[in-house]
Coordinates of C-alpha atoms in Angstrom, one line a residue:
V1 CA 64.6 202.8 20.9
R2 CA 62.0 204.4 23.0
L3 CA 62.4 208.1 23.6
C4 CA 62.2 209.3 27.2
R5 CA 59.9 212.3 27.8
R6 CA 61.1 211.7 31.4
P7 CA 64.9 211.4 31.0
E8 CA 65.5 210.1 34.5
K9 CA 64.0 206.8 33.3
A10 CA 66.5 206.4 30.5
Y11 CA 69.2 203.8 30.5
G12 CA 71.6 205.9 28.5
R13 CA 73.1 203.0 26.6
R14 CA 74.9 202.9 23.3
F15 CA 73.7 201.3 20.1
F16 CA 74.0 197.6 19.1
T17 CA 75.8 197.1 15.8
G18 CA 77.5 194.3 14.1
R19 CA 78.2 192.4 10.9
A20 CA 75.0 191.1 9.3
L21 CA 75.1 187.7 7.7
Y22 CA 73.8 186.4 4.4
R23 CA 70.6 184.4 4.4
P24 CA 67.8 184.2 1.8
G25 CA 64.5 185.1 3.3
P26 CA 61.6 187.6 3.2
G27 CA 62.3 191.2 3.0
P28 CA 65.1 193.0 1.2
P29 CA 66.6 191.1 -1.8
G30 CA 69.5 188.9 -0.7
G31 CA 68.1 188.6 2.8
Y32 CA 70.4 190.7 5.0
H33 CA 68.2 190.8 8.2
K34 CA 69.8 193.1 10.8
V35 CA 68.6 196.4 12.1
S36 CA 68.9 197.8 15.6
A37 CA 66.7 200.1 17.5
A38 CA 69.7 201.4 19.3
R39 CA 73.4 200.6 20.0
C40 CA 73.8 198.6 23.3
P41 CA 77.1 197.9 25.1
L42 CA 77.4 194.7 23.1
R43 CA 79.3 195.5 20.0
T44 CA 80.5 192.9 17.5
A45 CA 83.3 193.4 15.0
A46 CA 83.8 191.4 11.9
G47 CA 84.9 188.1 13.2
R48 CA 82.4 188.3 16.1
R49 CA 84.8 189.4 18.8
L50 CA 83.0 191.2 21.6
R51 CA 84.1 194.6 22.8
L52 CA 83.7 195.8 26.3
P53 CA 80.5 197.7 27.1
A54 CA 80.6 201.5 26.7
P55 CA 80.0 203.6 29.8
A56 CA 76.3 204.1 30.4
G57 CA 74.6 207.4 31.0
K58 CA 75.7 209.3 27.9
T59 CA 72.4 209.2 26.1
P60 CA 69.7 210.0 28.7
A61 CA 66.8 210.7 26.3
V62 CA 66.7 207.2 24.8
Y63 CA 66.7 203.6 25.9
L64 CA 66.9 200.3 24.2
T65 CA 63.7 198.3 23.6
A66 CA 64.6 195.8 20.8
V67 CA 67.2 194.5 18.5
A68 CA 67.1 192.4 15.4
D69 CA 69.7 190.1 13.8
I70 CA 69.6 187.0 11.6
D71 CA 72.1 185.3 14.0
P72 CA 70.4 183.7 17.0
E73 CA 73.6 183.7 19.0
R74 CA 73.8 187.5 18.8
L75 CA 70.2 187.8 20.0
K76 CA 71.0 185.6 23.0
S77 CA 74.1 187.8 23.7
A78 CA 71.9 190.9 23.6
K79 CA 69.5 189.4 26.1
S80 CA 72.3 188.4 28.4
V81 CA 73.4 192.0 28.6
F82 CA 70.0 193.7 28.8
G83 CA 67.8 191.0 30.4
E84 CA 64.8 189.1 29.3
D85 CA 62.7 192.3 28.8
L86 CA 64.6 193.1 25.7
K87 CA 62.7 192.2 22.6
T88 CA 64.5 190.4 19.9
F89 CA 63.6 189.8 16.3
D90 CA 65.1 187.7 13.4
S91 CA 64.3 190.3 10.7
A92 CA 64.3 194.0 10.2
E93 CA 60.7 193.9 9.1
A94 CA 59.5 192.2 12.3
L95 CA 61.2 194.8 14.4
I96 CA 60.1 197.8 12.4
Y97 CA 56.4 196.7 12.4
S98 CA 56.4 195.5 16.0
G99 CA 55.4 198.8 17.5
S100 CA 58.1 198.4 20.1
C101 CA 60.1 201.5 19.3
D102 CA 59.9 205.2 18.3
A103 CA 63.1 205.3 16.3
V104 CA 65.6 202.9 14.7
L105 CA 69.3 202.9 13.9
I106 CA 70.0 201.2 10.6
S107 CA 73.3 199.4 10.9
V108 CA 73.5 196.8 8.2
P109 CA 75.6 196.1 5.1
H110 CA 75.7 199.3 3.0
Y111 CA 73.4 198.3 0.2
Y112 CA 70.5 197.9 2.7
H113 CA 70.8 201.3 4.4
P114 CA 68.3 203.0 2.0
S115 CA 65.8 200.2 1.7
M116 CA 65.5 199.6 5.5
A117 CA 65.4 203.3 6.2
I118 CA 62.6 203.7 3.7
M119 CA 60.7 200.8 5.4
A120 CA 61.1 202.4 8.8
M121 CA 60.0 205.8 7.7
E122 CA 57.0 204.4 5.9
A123 CA 56.1 202.7 9.2
G124 CA 56.2 206.1 11.0
L125 CA 59.6 205.7 12.7
H126 CA 62.4 208.2 13.1
V127 CA 65.6 207.0 11.5
L128 CA 69.3 207.3 12.2
V129 CA 71.4 205.8 9.4
E130 CA 74.9 204.5 9.8
K131 CA 77.5 205.6 7.3
P132 CA 77.6 205.5 4.3
A133 CA 74.1 206.6 3.2
G134 CA 74.2 203.8 0.6
V135 CA 76.5 202.4 -2.1
Y136 CA 75.2 204.5 -5.1
T137 CA 73.4 207.8 -5.4
K138 CA 70.2 206.5 -7.1
Q139 CA 69.2 204.4 -4.1
V140 CA 70.0 207.3 -1.7
E141 CA 67.9 209.6 -3.8
R142 CA 65.0 207.3 -3.2
M143 CA 65.6 207.3 0.5
D144 CA 65.8 211.1 0.5
A145 CA 62.5 211.4 -1.5
V146 CA 60.7 209.3 1.1
A147 CA 62.1 211.4 3.9
A148 CA 60.8 214.5 2.1
R149 CA 57.3 213.0 2.1
H150 CA 57.5 212.6 5.9
P151 CA 58.6 215.9 7.3
E152 CA 57.1 214.9 10.7
L153 CA 59.9 212.4 11.1
V154 CA 63.5 213.1 12.0
Y155 CA 66.1 211.6 9.6
C156 CA 69.8 211.8 10.4
M157 CA 73.1 210.3 9.5
D158 CA 75.5 209.0 12.1
F159 CA 78.4 211.2 11.0
N160 CA 79.9 211.3 14.5
Q161 CA 83.0 213.2 13.5
R162 CA 80.9 216.3 12.9
T163 CA 80.9 216.6 16.7
N164 CA 84.7 217.0 16.8
P165 CA 85.4 220.6 17.9
L166 CA 88.6 220.6 15.7
Y167 CA 86.6 220.3 12.5
Q168 CA 83.8 222.5 13.8
K169 CA 86.4 225.2 14.2
V170 CA 87.8 224.7 10.7
K171 CA 84.3 225.1 9.3
E172 CA 83.7 228.2 11.4
L173 CA 86.9 229.8 10.2
L174 CA 86.1 229.1 6.5
E175 CA 82.5 230.3 6.8
S176 CA 83.4 233.5 8.6
G177 CA 85.8 234.5 5.8
E178 CA 88.8 234.5 8.1
L179 CA 90.8 232.5 5.5
G180 CA 89.5 234.5 2.6
Q181 CA 88.5 232.6 -0.6
M182 CA 89.7 229.0 -0.6
K183 CA 92.4 228.3 -3.2
R184 CA 93.5 224.8 -2.4
V185 CA 92.8 221.9 -0.1
I186 CA 94.9 218.8 0.4
W187 CA 93.9 215.9 2.7
I188 CA 96.2 213.0 3.2
V189 CA 94.3 210.3 5.1
T190 CA 96.6 207.3 5.1
D191 CA 96.2 206.1 8.7
W192 CA 93.4 203.7 7.9
Y193 CA 95.7 200.7 8.1
R194 CA 94.2 197.3 7.7
S195 CA 96.2 194.1 7.5
Q196 CA 95.4 191.1 5.2
S197 CA 94.1 189.2 8.2
Y198 CA 91.4 191.8 8.6
Y199 CA 90.1 190.9 5.2
D200 CA 90.7 187.2 5.5
Q201 CA 88.0 187.0 8.2
G202 CA 85.6 186.8 5.3
G203 CA 82.0 188.0 5.2
W204 CA 80.6 190.8 3.1
R205 CA 83.4 193.3 3.5
A206 CA 85.8 194.3 0.7
T207 CA 83.6 192.8 -2.0
W208 CA 81.6 194.5 -4.7
D209 CA 78.5 192.5 -4.1
G210 CA 78.6 192.8 -0.3
E211 CA 80.0 196.2 0.5
G212 CA 80.1 198.0 -2.8
G213 CA 83.7 199.2 -2.5
G214 CA 86.7 199.3 -0.3
V215 CA 88.5 202.1 1.6
L216 CA 86.1 204.7 0.1
L217 CA 83.0 202.9 1.3
N218 CA 84.2 201.4 4.6
Q219 CA 86.8 203.7 6.2
N220 CA 86.5 207.1 4.4
P221 CA 82.8 208.1 4.5
H222 CA 83.4 210.2 7.6
N223 CA 86.4 212.0 6.0
L224 CA 84.6 212.6 2.7
D225 CA 81.6 214.0 4.6
L226 CA 83.9 216.3 6.6
W227 CA 85.7 217.4 3.5
Q228 CA 82.5 218.6 1.8
W229 CA 81.0 219.9 5.1
M230 CA 83.9 222.2 5.6
C231 CA 85.0 223.1 2.1
G232 CA 81.8 222.6 0.0
M233 CA 81.1 220.3 -2.9
P234 CA 83.6 220.3 -5.8
K235 CA 82.2 220.6 -9.4
R236 CA 84.3 217.8 -10.9
V237 CA 86.6 214.9 -9.9
K238 CA 89.2 212.8 -11.5
A239 CA 91.1 209.9 -9.8
N240 CA 93.8 207.3 -9.9
V241 CA 92.5 204.2 -8.1
Y242 CA 94.3 201.0 -7.3
Y243 CA 92.2 197.8 -6.7
G244 CA 93.9 195.1 -4.6
K245 CA 97.3 196.9 -4.7
H246 CA 98.3 196.3 -1.1
R247 CA 95.8 193.5 -0.1
N248 CA 94.3 190.5 -1.7
I249 CA 90.9 192.0 -2.3
D250 CA 88.8 193.0 -5.3
V251 CA 88.0 196.5 -4.2
E252 CA 90.0 199.7 -4.0
D253 CA 92.7 200.0 -1.3
D254 CA 94.7 203.0 -2.6
V255 CA 93.2 206.3 -3.9
T256 CA 94.5 209.6 -5.2
A257 CA 91.7 212.0 -6.3
L258 CA 91.9 215.5 -7.7
V259 CA 89.0 217.9 -7.6
E260 CA 88.0 221.4 -8.9
Y261 CA 85.6 223.9 -7.3
E262 CA 83.4 226.5 -8.9
N263 CA 85.6 229.3 -7.7
G264 CA 88.7 227.7 -9.4
A265 CA 90.1 226.2 -6.2
T266 CA 91.6 222.8 -6.5
G267 CA 91.9 219.9 -4.1
C268 CA 93.7 216.6 -3.6
Y269 CA 92.6 213.6 -1.5
I270 CA 94.8 210.7 -0.8
T271 CA 93.9 207.5 1.2
T272 CA 94.9 203.9 1.6
V273 CA 94.8 201.0 3.9
G274 CA 98.4 200.0 3.2
D275 CA 100.5 202.7 4.9
A276 CA 101.9 202.3 8.4
P277 CA 102.0 204.5 10.5
G278 CA 100.2 206.6 7.9
T279 CA 99.3 210.3 8.0
N280 CA 96.3 212.4 8.7
R281 CA 97.0 215.9 7.6
L282 CA 94.4 218.4 6.3
E283 CA 95.8 221.6 4.7
I284 CA 93.5 224.4 3.4
D285 CA 95.1 227.4 1.6
G286 CA 93.2 230.7 1.2
E287 CA 93.8 234.3 0.3
R288 CA 94.7 235.1 3.9
G289 CA 96.9 232.1 4.7
K290 CA 96.5 228.4 5.4
L291 CA 94.9 226.1 8.0
V292 CA 96.7 222.9 9.0
V293 CA 95.0 220.1 11.0
E294 CA 97.4 217.4 12.2
D295 CA 98.0 215.5 15.4
G296 CA 94.9 216.9 17.0
K297 CA 95.9 220.5 16.6
L298 CA 94.8 223.4 14.4
K299 CA 97.3 225.9 13.2
F300 CA 96.6 229.1 11.2
Y301 CA 99.5 230.5 9.2
R302 CA 97.9 233.9 8.8
L303 CA 99.2 236.4 6.3
R304 CA 99.5 240.0 7.6
V305 CA 98.4 241.2 4.2
P306 CA 96.0 239.0 2.1
E307 CA 97.9 237.5 -0.9
P308 CA 95.9 239.2 -3.7
E309 CA 96.5 242.6 -2.0
F310 CA 100.2 241.9 -1.5
N311 CA 100.6 240.8 -5.1
A312 CA 98.9 244.0 -6.4
S313 CA 101.0 246.3 -4.3
Y314 CA 104.5 244.8 -3.8
K315 CA 107.1 246.2 -6.3
K316 CA 110.4 244.8 -5.1
G317 CA 110.7 241.6 -7.1
L318 CA 111.4 238.6 -4.8
G319 CA 109.4 238.8 -1.6
K320 CA 106.3 237.4 0.1
P321 CA 103.8 238.4 2.7
E322 CA 104.7 238.4 6.3
V323 CA 103.1 235.3 8.0
W324 CA 102.2 234.7 11.6
E325 CA 102.0 231.1 12.9
C326 CA 99.1 230.8 15.3
E327 CA 97.8 227.7 17.1
I328 CA 94.1 228.2 17.3
P329 CA 92.5 227.3 20.6
V330 CA 89.8 224.7 20.2
K331 CA 87.2 224.4 23.0
G332 CA 84.7 221.7 23.5
T333 CA 84.5 218.0 23.8
Y334 CA 84.4 215.4 21.0
T335 CA 81.1 213.6 21.8
S336 CA 81.2 211.2 18.9
H337 CA 78.4 208.7 18.6
P338 CA 76.6 209.7 21.9
G339 CA 76.7 213.3 20.7
I340 CA 74.9 212.3 17.4
I341 CA 72.4 210.2 19.3
N342 CA 71.6 212.9 21.7
N343 CA 71.2 215.4 18.9
F344 CA 68.9 213.0 17.1
C345 CA 66.7 212.6 20.2
D346 CA 66.7 216.4 20.8
A347 CA 65.6 216.9 17.2
I348 CA 62.7 214.6 17.8
L349 CA 61.7 215.9 21.3
T350 CA 62.4 219.6 21.0
G351 CA 63.1 220.4 17.4
E352 CA 66.8 220.9 17.9
K353 CA 68.8 221.6 14.7
R354 CA 70.3 218.4 13.3
I355 CA 74.1 218.0 13.3
A356 CA 74.0 215.6 10.4
P357 CA 70.8 215.8 8.4
G358 CA 70.0 212.6 6.5
E359 CA 69.7 214.5 3.3
E360 CA 73.4 215.4 3.5
G361 CA 74.5 211.8 3.4
I362 CA 74.4 211.8 -0.4
K363 CA 77.1 214.5 -0.7
G364 CA 80.1 212.4 0.4
L365 CA 78.7 209.5 -1.6
Q366 CA 78.6 211.7 -4.7
I367 CA 82.4 212.3 -4.3
S368 CA 83.2 208.6 -3.8
N369 CA 81.0 207.5 -6.7
A370 CA 82.7 210.1 -8.9
I371 CA 86.1 208.7 -7.8
H372 CA 85.2 205.2 -8.7
L373 CA 83.5 206.3 -12.0
S374 CA 86.6 208.3 -13.0
S375 CA 88.8 205.3 -12.5
W376 CA 86.4 203.1 -14.5
L377 CA 86.5 205.6 -17.3
G378 CA 90.3 205.7 -17.5
G379 CA 90.9 208.7 -15.2
E380 CA 88.5 211.1 -17.0
W381 CA 87.0 214.1 -15.2
V382 CA 83.6 213.3 -13.8
E383 CA 81.2 216.2 -13.3
L384 CA 79.1 216.4 -10.2
P385 CA 76.4 215.5 -9.5
V386 CA 77.5 212.2 -10.8
D387 CA 75.6 210.4 -13.6
G388 CA 73.7 207.9 -11.4
E389 CA 72.7 205.6 -14.3
L390 CA 76.2 205.4 -15.7
F391 CA 77.7 204.7 -12.3
L392 CA 75.2 201.9 -11.6
E393 CA 75.9 200.4 -15.0
K394 CA 79.7 200.4 -14.3
L395 CA 79.1 199.1 -10.7
Q396 CA 77.1 196.2 -12.1
E397 CA 80.1 195.2 -14.3
H398 CA 82.0 194.6 -11.1
C399 CA 79.3 192.6 -9.3
K400 CA 78.6 188.9 -9.7
E401 CA 75.0 189.3 -8.8
P402 CA 72.4 191.9 -9.8
V403 CA 73.1 195.2 -7.8
I404 CA 70.8 195.5 -4.8
A405 CA 68.2 198.2 -5.2

């Protein structure tokens, strides 16, 4: 993308993304050659079905200058939408070193997020990386190290759900101390339903070599990021993980994880692709009550007297604190991907604080790596930060080819 110092000249279009294909060639090992400078209205899903263009005008500080893909048909489709002035490239390297853009969005199979981001930053480009940050922490640590050597560049993650006012309000309440010290968090995220036909479309998804995992790496990076963003990082994790339980795939499709925090709080995280209609319910208990997020609403079951204080003073045997059920008003608009893109541009142009700093991408990945590692070690507790060397060793045991650096 090119950034607009004069916003009235911008096209305000969304980014181009899609499923990259396998092809040996120069560049990253394995030859995934797809990077985009921005998302355009053309958006391809696995199976190459085209979605309708998104409304223009939502990202006025940026416009599309070039796209890259190893599939010539996709490049033709991009030109048909944007016209012949759009530059197209058949490799990430060609686009990155073309001089045609100020910033890139890395939207490729997960293993290549770090290597392509590193290439772009070393070429002097600002970088917005699609979720997840990578497949394993060691490769993301390398990406973060390069970013640290280039403080003049803006480096962000496309964690669009951080723009949801609902979760922003939860974070605000926790950080303000309104809930008191957190005691327990339970998140049931079982509304990520995927049918067998979704996986039967083939490609790199739901494979260890192509995607590096299943529901944790594909559907859940946003939730895991929100979890740590709101509640902080746990100190250790243990998990019960099922591989191919509901679908004919090699990777995980059903997960139950337990966590512990430094202050003694505990947590439980449950997710699957096999439940319909499924549930999305977040419950956070604290000294002053509990927060519940469900069906787009935030409720605060507020104790009139904090539980520790009630417990210390109450002398009548059976009894519990008075509780007030309050529906918390949530103001604002969920701006999703355009909100992240606009923030990314504002960080470049005016120094605006980043909503999703690139350096924070590793946090949710730490949790998902720990969940996998715990299951591979027979359900043992795994301390955070995760042992990157051990995780990589165990990941390699599940891959047919050498793990991509």
